[in-house]
């Protein structure tokens, strides 16, 4: 076994539990596979990526990430109202549904439906976790070199690097 540390360009496998400030579990890898990410490629929020730098296989840590280092603060200007008929007739337009809007400059923007009143739909481009502190409990379950394809793409291809590309 080599001394594996978290440095730019390695794929790190994380077991994690994410809680909000009220202690509610928002997301967890418990009972499933660890989450792979490519270190140094902004695959995960900056506050967590920074906290993992230099860590070793098997390390366990608790990390609290501020909104600034997480999904950002909520920007009220990123909320828009659109008519229901701007969606395809067959689309399910309900609170919590996610859609992708075209910014007009070719960048797709993920948006979430936060309200539906009569024929008016409220879309919020803020991430649902914007404005929240993120409390992570982390265990480093694996560290491996990235494949050249992963390095080129800037993201991991599954746990072992040979997962069929999506
Ligand atoms: Zn890829």
mmCIF file with all atom_site columns, C-alpha atoms and ligand atoms in Angstrom:
data_model
loop_
_atom_site.group_PDB
_atom_site.id
_atom_site.type_symbol
_atom_site.label_atom_id
_atom_site.label_alt_id
_atom_site.label_comp_id
_atom_site.label_asym_id
_atom_site.label_entity_id
_atom_site.label_seq_id
_atom_site.pdbx_PDB_ins_code
_atom_site.Cartn_x
_atom_site.Cartn_y
_atom_site.Cartn_z
_atom_site.occupancy
_atom_site.B_iso_or_equiv
_atom_site.pdbx_formal_charge
_atom_site.auth_seq_id
_atom_site.auth_comp_id
_atom_site.auth_asym_id
_atom_site.auth_atom_id
_atom_site.pdbx_PDB_model_num
ATOM   1   C  CA  . UNK A 1 1   ? 0.000   0.000  0.000   1.00 0.00 ? 1   UNK A CA  1
ATOM   2   C  CA  . UNK A 1 2   ? 1.308   3.397  -0.918  1.00 0.00 ? 2   UNK A CA  1
ATOM   3   C  CA  . UNK A 1 3   ? 0.739   6.462  1.205   1.00 0.00 ? 3   UNK A CA  1
ATOM   4   C  CA  . UNK A 1 4   ? -2.350  7.840  -0.465  1.00 0.00 ? 4   UNK A CA  1
ATOM   5   C  CA  . UNK A 1 5   ? -3.276  11.427 0.188   1.00 0.00 ? 5   UNK A CA  1
ATOM   6   C  CA  . UNK A 1 6   ? -5.935  13.674 -1.236  1.00 0.00 ? 6   UNK A CA  1
ATOM   7   C  CA  . UNK A 1 7   ? -4.199  15.855 -3.819  1.00 0.00 ? 7   UNK A CA  1
ATOM   8   C  CA  . UNK A 1 8   ? -5.321  17.432 -7.087  1.00 0.00 ? 8   UNK A CA  1
ATOM   9   C  CA  . UNK A 1 9   ? -5.989  14.818 -9.750  1.00 0.00 ? 9   UNK A CA  1
ATOM   10  C  CA  . UNK A 1 10  ? -6.905  11.830 -7.584  1.00 0.00 ? 10  UNK A CA  1
ATOM   11  C  CA  . UNK A 1 11  ? -10.355 10.291 -7.340  1.00 0.00 ? 11  UNK A CA  1
ATOM   12  C  CA  . UNK A 1 12  ? -11.616 10.181 -3.751  1.00 0.00 ? 12  UNK A CA  1
ATOM   13  C  CA  . UNK A 1 13  ? -14.438 7.924  -2.580  1.00 0.00 ? 13  UNK A CA  1
ATOM   14  C  CA  . UNK A 1 14  ? -16.479 9.440  0.229   1.00 0.00 ? 14  UNK A CA  1
ATOM   15  C  CA  . UNK A 1 15  ? -18.987 8.069  2.639   1.00 0.00 ? 15  UNK A CA  1
ATOM   16  C  CA  . UNK A 1 16  ? -20.941 11.056 3.820   1.00 0.00 ? 16  UNK A CA  1
ATOM   17  C  CA  . UNK A 1 17  ? -23.940 12.241 5.753   1.00 0.00 ? 17  UNK A CA  1
ATOM   18  C  CA  . UNK A 1 18  ? -25.181 15.777 5.190   1.00 0.00 ? 18  UNK A CA  1
ATOM   19  C  CA  . UNK A 1 19  ? -27.323 17.498 7.813   1.00 0.00 ? 19  UNK A CA  1
ATOM   20  C  CA  . UNK A 1 20  ? -28.766 20.971 8.051   1.00 0.00 ? 20  UNK A CA  1
ATOM   21  C  CA  . UNK A 1 21  ? -28.453 23.121 11.176  1.00 0.00 ? 21  UNK A CA  1
ATOM   22  C  CA  . UNK A 1 22  ? -31.584 21.537 12.643  1.00 0.00 ? 22  UNK A CA  1
ATOM   23  C  CA  . UNK A 1 23  ? -29.896 18.142 12.488  1.00 0.00 ? 23  UNK A CA  1
ATOM   24  C  CA  . UNK A 1 24  ? -32.130 16.854 9.709   1.00 0.00 ? 24  UNK A CA  1
ATOM   25  C  CA  . UNK A 1 25  ? -30.388 14.407 7.354   1.00 0.00 ? 25  UNK A CA  1
ATOM   26  C  CA  . UNK A 1 26  ? -30.547 15.872 3.839   1.00 0.00 ? 26  UNK A CA  1
ATOM   27  C  CA  . UNK A 1 27  ? -28.461 13.290 2.047   1.00 0.00 ? 27  UNK A CA  1
ATOM   28  C  CA  . UNK A 1 28  ? -26.333 10.273 2.908   1.00 0.00 ? 28  UNK A CA  1
ATOM   29  C  CA  . UNK A 1 29  ? -24.357 7.492  1.272   1.00 0.00 ? 29  UNK A CA  1
ATOM   30  C  CA  . UNK A 1 30  ? -25.162 5.165  4.173   1.00 0.00 ? 30  UNK A CA  1
ATOM   31  C  CA  . UNK A 1 31  ? -26.131 1.714  3.000   1.00 0.00 ? 31  UNK A CA  1
ATOM   32  C  CA  . UNK A 1 32  ? -24.860 2.385  -0.522  1.00 0.00 ? 32  UNK A CA  1
ATOM   33  C  CA  . UNK A 1 33  ? -21.683 2.923  -2.452  1.00 0.00 ? 33  UNK A CA  1
ATOM   34  C  CA  . UNK A 1 34  ? -19.399 5.802  -1.534  1.00 0.00 ? 34  UNK A CA  1
ATOM   35  C  CA  . UNK A 1 35  ? -19.525 8.908  -3.710  1.00 0.00 ? 35  UNK A CA  1
ATOM   36  C  CA  . UNK A 1 36  ? -16.552 9.324  -6.076  1.00 0.00 ? 36  UNK A CA  1
ATOM   37  C  CA  . UNK A 1 37  ? -15.268 12.789 -6.960  1.00 0.00 ? 37  UNK A CA  1
ATOM   38  C  CA  . UNK A 1 38  ? -12.205 14.119 -8.767  1.00 0.00 ? 38  UNK A CA  1
ATOM   39  C  CA  . UNK A 1 39  ? -10.208 16.292 -6.372  1.00 0.00 ? 39  UNK A CA  1
ATOM   40  C  CA  . UNK A 1 40  ? -9.341  19.763 -7.661  1.00 0.00 ? 40  UNK A CA  1
ATOM   41  C  CA  . UNK A 1 41  ? -12.041 19.754 -10.357 1.00 0.00 ? 41  UNK A CA  1
ATOM   42  C  CA  . UNK A 1 42  ? -14.834 21.501 -8.417  1.00 0.00 ? 42  UNK A CA  1
ATOM   43  C  CA  . UNK A 1 43  ? -17.022 18.389 -8.448  1.00 0.00 ? 43  UNK A CA  1
ATOM   44  C  CA  . UNK A 1 44  ? -18.078 19.127 -4.854  1.00 0.00 ? 44  UNK A CA  1
ATOM   45  C  CA  . UNK A 1 45  ? -18.722 22.362 -2.960  1.00 0.00 ? 45  UNK A CA  1
ATOM   46  C  CA  . UNK A 1 46  ? -15.511 24.365 -2.309  1.00 0.00 ? 46  UNK A CA  1
ATOM   47  C  CA  . UNK A 1 47  ? -15.725 24.244 1.499   1.00 0.00 ? 47  UNK A CA  1
ATOM   48  C  CA  . UNK A 1 48  ? -15.769 20.453 1.495   1.00 0.00 ? 48  UNK A CA  1
ATOM   49  C  CA  . UNK A 1 49  ? -13.092 20.107 -1.180  1.00 0.00 ? 49  UNK A CA  1
ATOM   50  C  CA  . UNK A 1 50  ? -10.755 22.407 0.800   1.00 0.00 ? 50  UNK A CA  1
ATOM   51  C  CA  . UNK A 1 51  ? -11.342 20.465 4.024   1.00 0.00 ? 51  UNK A CA  1
ATOM   52  C  CA  . UNK A 1 52  ? -10.408 17.175 2.345   1.00 0.00 ? 52  UNK A CA  1
ATOM   53  C  CA  . UNK A 1 53  ? -7.117  18.392 0.879   1.00 0.00 ? 53  UNK A CA  1
ATOM   54  C  CA  . UNK A 1 54  ? -4.162  16.414 2.229   1.00 0.00 ? 54  UNK A CA  1
ATOM   55  C  CA  . UNK A 1 55  ? -6.325  13.912 4.090   1.00 0.00 ? 55  UNK A CA  1
ATOM   56  C  CA  . UNK A 1 56  ? -5.625  10.175 4.078   1.00 0.00 ? 56  UNK A CA  1
ATOM   57  C  CA  . UNK A 1 57  ? -7.460  6.947  3.378   1.00 0.00 ? 57  UNK A CA  1
ATOM   58  C  CA  . UNK A 1 58  ? -9.725  6.057  6.307   1.00 0.00 ? 58  UNK A CA  1
ATOM   59  C  CA  . UNK A 1 59  ? -9.808  9.584  7.769   1.00 0.00 ? 59  UNK A CA  1
ATOM   60  C  CA  . UNK A 1 60  ? -13.069 10.621 9.382   1.00 0.00 ? 60  UNK A CA  1
ATOM   61  C  CA  . UNK A 1 61  ? -13.962 14.259 9.761   1.00 0.00 ? 61  UNK A CA  1
ATOM   62  C  CA  . UNK A 1 62  ? -16.859 16.572 10.463  1.00 0.00 ? 62  UNK A CA  1
ATOM   63  C  CA  . UNK A 1 63  ? -16.967 19.653 8.263   1.00 0.00 ? 63  UNK A CA  1
ATOM   64  C  CA  . UNK A 1 64  ? -19.326 22.607 8.537   1.00 0.00 ? 64  UNK A CA  1
ATOM   65  C  CA  . UNK A 1 65  ? -19.517 24.534 5.283   1.00 0.00 ? 65  UNK A CA  1
ATOM   66  C  CA  . UNK A 1 66  ? -20.902 28.084 5.183   1.00 0.00 ? 66  UNK A CA  1
ATOM   67  C  CA  . UNK A 1 67  ? -23.310 29.051 2.379   1.00 0.00 ? 67  UNK A CA  1
ATOM   68  C  CA  . UNK A 1 68  ? -20.490 31.106 0.807   1.00 0.00 ? 68  UNK A CA  1
ATOM   69  C  CA  . UNK A 1 69  ? -18.367 27.955 0.553   1.00 0.00 ? 69  UNK A CA  1
ATOM   70  C  CA  . UNK A 1 70  ? -21.378 25.775 -0.238  1.00 0.00 ? 70  UNK A CA  1
ATOM   71  C  CA  . UNK A 1 71  ? -24.256 26.454 -2.626  1.00 0.00 ? 71  UNK A CA  1
ATOM   72  C  CA  . UNK A 1 72  ? -24.086 30.234 -2.231  1.00 0.00 ? 72  UNK A CA  1
ATOM   73  C  CA  . UNK A 1 73  ? -26.488 32.676 -0.662  1.00 0.00 ? 73  UNK A CA  1
ATOM   74  C  CA  . UNK A 1 74  ? -30.009 32.966 -1.953  1.00 0.00 ? 74  UNK A CA  1
ATOM   75  C  CA  . UNK A 1 75  ? -30.384 35.606 -4.639  1.00 0.00 ? 75  UNK A CA  1
ATOM   76  C  CA  . UNK A 1 76  ? -33.977 36.870 -4.836  1.00 0.00 ? 76  UNK A CA  1
ATOM   77  C  CA  . UNK A 1 77  ? -33.328 38.038 -8.394  1.00 0.00 ? 77  UNK A CA  1
ATOM   78  C  CA  . UNK A 1 78  ? -32.936 34.441 -9.475  1.00 0.00 ? 78  UNK A CA  1
ATOM   79  C  CA  . UNK A 1 79  ? -36.651 33.809 -8.950  1.00 0.00 ? 79  UNK A CA  1
ATOM   80  C  CA  . UNK A 1 80  ? -39.016 34.276 -11.879 1.00 0.00 ? 80  UNK A CA  1
ATOM   81  C  CA  . UNK A 1 81  ? -42.696 33.745 -12.616 1.00 0.00 ? 81  UNK A CA  1
ATOM   82  C  CA  . UNK A 1 82  ? -43.668 32.151 -15.897 1.00 0.00 ? 82  UNK A CA  1
ATOM   83  C  CA  . UNK A 1 83  ? -47.019 31.058 -17.322 1.00 0.00 ? 83  UNK A CA  1
ATOM   84  C  CA  . UNK A 1 84  ? -47.914 27.370 -17.147 1.00 0.00 ? 84  UNK A CA  1
ATOM   85  C  CA  . UNK A 1 85  ? -48.250 27.221 -20.917 1.00 0.00 ? 85  UNK A CA  1
ATOM   86  C  CA  . UNK A 1 86  ? -44.538 27.943 -21.332 1.00 0.00 ? 86  UNK A CA  1
ATOM   87  C  CA  . UNK A 1 87  ? -44.038 24.275 -20.329 1.00 0.00 ? 87  UNK A CA  1
ATOM   88  C  CA  . UNK A 1 88  ? -44.885 21.327 -22.560 1.00 0.00 ? 88  UNK A CA  1
ATOM   89  C  CA  . UNK A 1 89  ? -48.485 20.273 -21.956 1.00 0.00 ? 89  UNK A CA  1
ATOM   90  C  CA  . UNK A 1 90  ? -47.383 16.817 -20.802 1.00 0.00 ? 90  UNK A CA  1
ATOM   91  C  CA  . UNK A 1 91  ? -44.842 18.123 -18.253 1.00 0.00 ? 91  UNK A CA  1
ATOM   92  C  CA  . UNK A 1 92  ? -45.559 17.611 -14.568 1.00 0.00 ? 92  UNK A CA  1
ATOM   93  C  CA  . UNK A 1 93  ? -45.344 21.125 -13.137 1.00 0.00 ? 93  UNK A CA  1
ATOM   94  C  CA  . UNK A 1 94  ? -45.413 20.730 -9.367  1.00 0.00 ? 94  UNK A CA  1
ATOM   95  C  CA  . UNK A 1 95  ? -43.515 22.168 -6.418  1.00 0.00 ? 95  UNK A CA  1
ATOM   96  C  CA  . UNK A 1 96  ? -40.147 20.424 -6.129  1.00 0.00 ? 96  UNK A CA  1
ATOM   97  C  CA  . UNK A 1 97  ? -39.851 19.469 -9.806  1.00 0.00 ? 97  UNK A CA  1
ATOM   98  C  CA  . UNK A 1 98  ? -36.616 20.432 -11.515 1.00 0.00 ? 98  UNK A CA  1
ATOM   99  C  CA  . UNK A 1 99  ? -36.361 21.771 -15.038 1.00 0.00 ? 99  UNK A CA  1
ATOM   100 C  CA  . UNK A 1 100 ? -33.551 23.085 -17.188 1.00 0.00 ? 100 UNK A CA  1
ATOM   101 C  CA  . UNK A 1 101 ? -33.970 26.528 -18.662 1.00 0.00 ? 101 UNK A CA  1
ATOM   102 C  CA  . UNK A 1 102 ? -32.044 27.930 -21.571 1.00 0.00 ? 102 UNK A CA  1
ATOM   103 C  CA  . UNK A 1 103 ? -30.345 31.142 -20.480 1.00 0.00 ? 103 UNK A CA  1
ATOM   104 C  CA  . UNK A 1 104 ? -30.423 32.414 -24.043 1.00 0.00 ? 104 UNK A CA  1
ATOM   105 C  CA  . UNK A 1 105 ? -26.624 32.265 -24.161 1.00 0.00 ? 105 UNK A CA  1
ATOM   106 C  CA  . UNK A 1 106 ? -26.429 28.534 -24.528 1.00 0.00 ? 106 UNK A CA  1
ATOM   107 C  CA  . UNK A 1 107 ? -25.934 27.723 -20.843 1.00 0.00 ? 107 UNK A CA  1
ATOM   108 C  CA  . UNK A 1 108 ? -28.569 25.410 -19.431 1.00 0.00 ? 108 UNK A CA  1
ATOM   109 C  CA  . UNK A 1 109 ? -29.675 26.631 -15.980 1.00 0.00 ? 109 UNK A CA  1
ATOM   110 C  CA  . UNK A 1 110 ? -31.251 24.203 -13.507 1.00 0.00 ? 110 UNK A CA  1
ATOM   111 C  CA  . UNK A 1 111 ? -34.381 25.655 -11.897 1.00 0.00 ? 111 UNK A CA  1
ATOM   112 C  CA  . UNK A 1 112 ? -36.779 24.334 -9.289  1.00 0.00 ? 112 UNK A CA  1
ATOM   113 C  CA  . UNK A 1 113 ? -40.523 24.870 -9.124  1.00 0.00 ? 113 UNK A CA  1
ATOM   114 C  CA  . UNK A 1 114 ? -41.249 26.534 -5.772  1.00 0.00 ? 114 UNK A CA  1
ATOM   115 C  CA  . UNK A 1 115 ? -44.878 27.600 -6.257  1.00 0.00 ? 115 UNK A CA  1
ATOM   116 C  CA  . UNK A 1 116 ? -47.793 27.054 -8.614  1.00 0.00 ? 116 UNK A CA  1
ATOM   117 C  CA  . UNK A 1 117 ? -50.794 29.397 -8.364  1.00 0.00 ? 117 UNK A CA  1
ATOM   118 C  CA  . UNK A 1 118 ? -53.464 29.066 -11.020 1.00 0.00 ? 118 UNK A CA  1
ATOM   119 C  CA  . UNK A 1 119 ? -51.592 29.423 -14.301 1.00 0.00 ? 119 UNK A CA  1
ATOM   120 C  CA  . UNK A 1 120 ? -48.526 31.064 -12.807 1.00 0.00 ? 120 UNK A CA  1
ATOM   121 C  CA  . UNK A 1 121 ? -45.442 28.998 -11.991 1.00 0.00 ? 121 UNK A CA  1
ATOM   122 C  CA  . UNK A 1 122 ? -42.615 30.275 -9.766  1.00 0.00 ? 122 UNK A CA  1
ATOM   123 C  CA  . UNK A 1 123 ? -39.171 29.057 -10.799 1.00 0.00 ? 123 UNK A CA  1
ATOM   124 C  CA  . UNK A 1 124 ? -36.133 29.437 -8.555  1.00 0.00 ? 124 UNK A CA  1
ATOM   125 C  CA  . UNK A 1 125 ? -32.626 29.139 -9.995  1.00 0.00 ? 125 UNK A CA  1
ATOM   126 C  CA  . UNK A 1 126 ? -31.122 29.172 -6.500  1.00 0.00 ? 126 UNK A CA  1
ATOM   127 C  CA  . UNK A 1 127 ? -29.975 25.714 -5.443  1.00 0.00 ? 127 UNK A CA  1
ATOM   128 C  CA  . UNK A 1 128 ? -32.402 24.276 -2.857  1.00 0.00 ? 128 UNK A CA  1
ATOM   129 C  CA  . UNK A 1 129 ? -29.507 24.272 -0.348  1.00 0.00 ? 129 UNK A CA  1
ATOM   130 C  CA  . UNK A 1 130 ? -28.477 27.891 -1.072  1.00 0.00 ? 130 UNK A CA  1
ATOM   131 C  CA  . UNK A 1 131 ? -28.291 29.998 2.076   1.00 0.00 ? 131 UNK A CA  1
ATOM   132 C  CA  . UNK A 1 132 ? -27.874 26.960 4.322   1.00 0.00 ? 132 UNK A CA  1
ATOM   133 C  CA  . UNK A 1 133 ? -24.913 25.787 6.345   1.00 0.00 ? 133 UNK A CA  1
ATOM   134 C  CA  . UNK A 1 134 ? -23.979 22.247 5.367   1.00 0.00 ? 134 UNK A CA  1
ATOM   135 C  CA  . UNK A 1 135 ? -22.867 19.868 8.117   1.00 0.00 ? 135 UNK A CA  1
ATOM   136 C  CA  . UNK A 1 136 ? -20.996 16.933 6.644   1.00 0.00 ? 136 UNK A CA  1
ATOM   137 C  CA  . UNK A 1 137 ? -19.747 13.812 8.404   1.00 0.00 ? 137 UNK A CA  1
ATOM   138 C  CA  . UNK A 1 138 ? -17.183 12.281 6.085   1.00 0.00 ? 138 UNK A CA  1
ATOM   139 C  CA  . UNK A 1 139 ? -15.184 9.081  5.903   1.00 0.00 ? 139 UNK A CA  1
ATOM   140 C  CA  . UNK A 1 140 ? -12.594 8.647  3.174   1.00 0.00 ? 140 UNK A CA  1
ATOM   141 C  CA  . UNK A 1 141 ? -13.351 5.190  1.804   1.00 0.00 ? 141 UNK A CA  1
ATOM   142 C  CA  . UNK A 1 142 ? -10.874 5.213  -1.059  1.00 0.00 ? 142 UNK A CA  1
ATOM   143 C  CA  . UNK A 1 143 ? -8.258  7.195  -2.942  1.00 0.00 ? 143 UNK A CA  1
ATOM   144 C  CA  . UNK A 1 144 ? -7.082  6.160  -6.412  1.00 0.00 ? 144 UNK A CA  1
ATOM   145 C  CA  . UNK A 1 145 ? -5.328  7.788  -9.350  1.00 0.00 ? 145 UNK A CA  1
ATOM   146 C  CA  . UNK A 1 146 ? -7.680  9.211  -11.989 1.00 0.00 ? 146 UNK A CA  1
ATOM   147 C  CA  . UNK A 1 147 ? -7.650  7.605  -15.428 1.00 0.00 ? 147 UNK A CA  1
ATOM   148 C  CA  . UNK A 1 148 ? -6.547  9.838  -18.282 1.00 0.00 ? 148 UNK A CA  1
ATOM   149 C  CA  . UNK A 1 149 ? -10.140 9.948  -19.514 1.00 0.00 ? 149 UNK A CA  1
ATOM   150 C  CA  . UNK A 1 150 ? -11.380 11.080 -16.107 1.00 0.00 ? 150 UNK A CA  1
ATOM   151 C  CA  . UNK A 1 151 ? -8.698  13.757 -15.998 1.00 0.00 ? 151 UNK A CA  1
ATOM   152 C  CA  . UNK A 1 152 ? -9.731  14.988 -19.446 1.00 0.00 ? 152 UNK A CA  1
ATOM   153 C  CA  . UNK A 1 153 ? -13.430 15.005 -18.562 1.00 0.00 ? 153 UNK A CA  1
ATOM   154 C  CA  . UNK A 1 154 ? -12.954 16.555 -15.126 1.00 0.00 ? 154 UNK A CA  1
ATOM   155 C  CA  . UNK A 1 155 ? -15.119 13.997 -13.320 1.00 0.00 ? 155 UNK A CA  1
ATOM   156 C  CA  . UNK A 1 156 ? -14.886 10.392 -12.133 1.00 0.00 ? 156 UNK A CA  1
ATOM   157 C  CA  . UNK A 1 157 ? -16.280 7.452  -14.060 1.00 0.00 ? 157 UNK A CA  1
ATOM   158 C  CA  . UNK A 1 158 ? -17.694 5.456  -11.189 1.00 0.00 ? 158 UNK A CA  1
ATOM   159 C  CA  . UNK A 1 159 ? -15.937 3.817  -8.283  1.00 0.00 ? 159 UNK A CA  1
ATOM   160 C  CA  . UNK A 1 160 ? -13.192 2.166  -10.322 1.00 0.00 ? 160 UNK A CA  1
ATOM   161 C  CA  . UNK A 1 161 ? -12.903 4.536  -13.295 1.00 0.00 ? 161 UNK A CA  1
ATOM   162 C  CA  . UNK A 1 162 ? -14.195 2.075  -15.891 1.00 0.00 ? 162 UNK A CA  1
ATOM   163 C  CA  . UNK A 1 163 ? -17.928 2.688  -15.505 1.00 0.00 ? 163 UNK A CA  1
ATOM   164 C  CA  . UNK A 1 164 ? -19.746 3.098  -18.804 1.00 0.00 ? 164 UNK A CA  1
ATOM   165 C  CA  . UNK A 1 165 ? -19.876 6.752  -19.670 1.00 0.00 ? 165 UNK A CA  1
ATOM   166 C  CA  . UNK A 1 166 ? -23.146 8.587  -19.235 1.00 0.00 ? 166 UNK A CA  1
HETATM 167 ZN ZN1 . LIG B 2 .   ? -16.712 11.577 -18.477 1.00 0.00 ? 1   LIG B ZN1 1
#
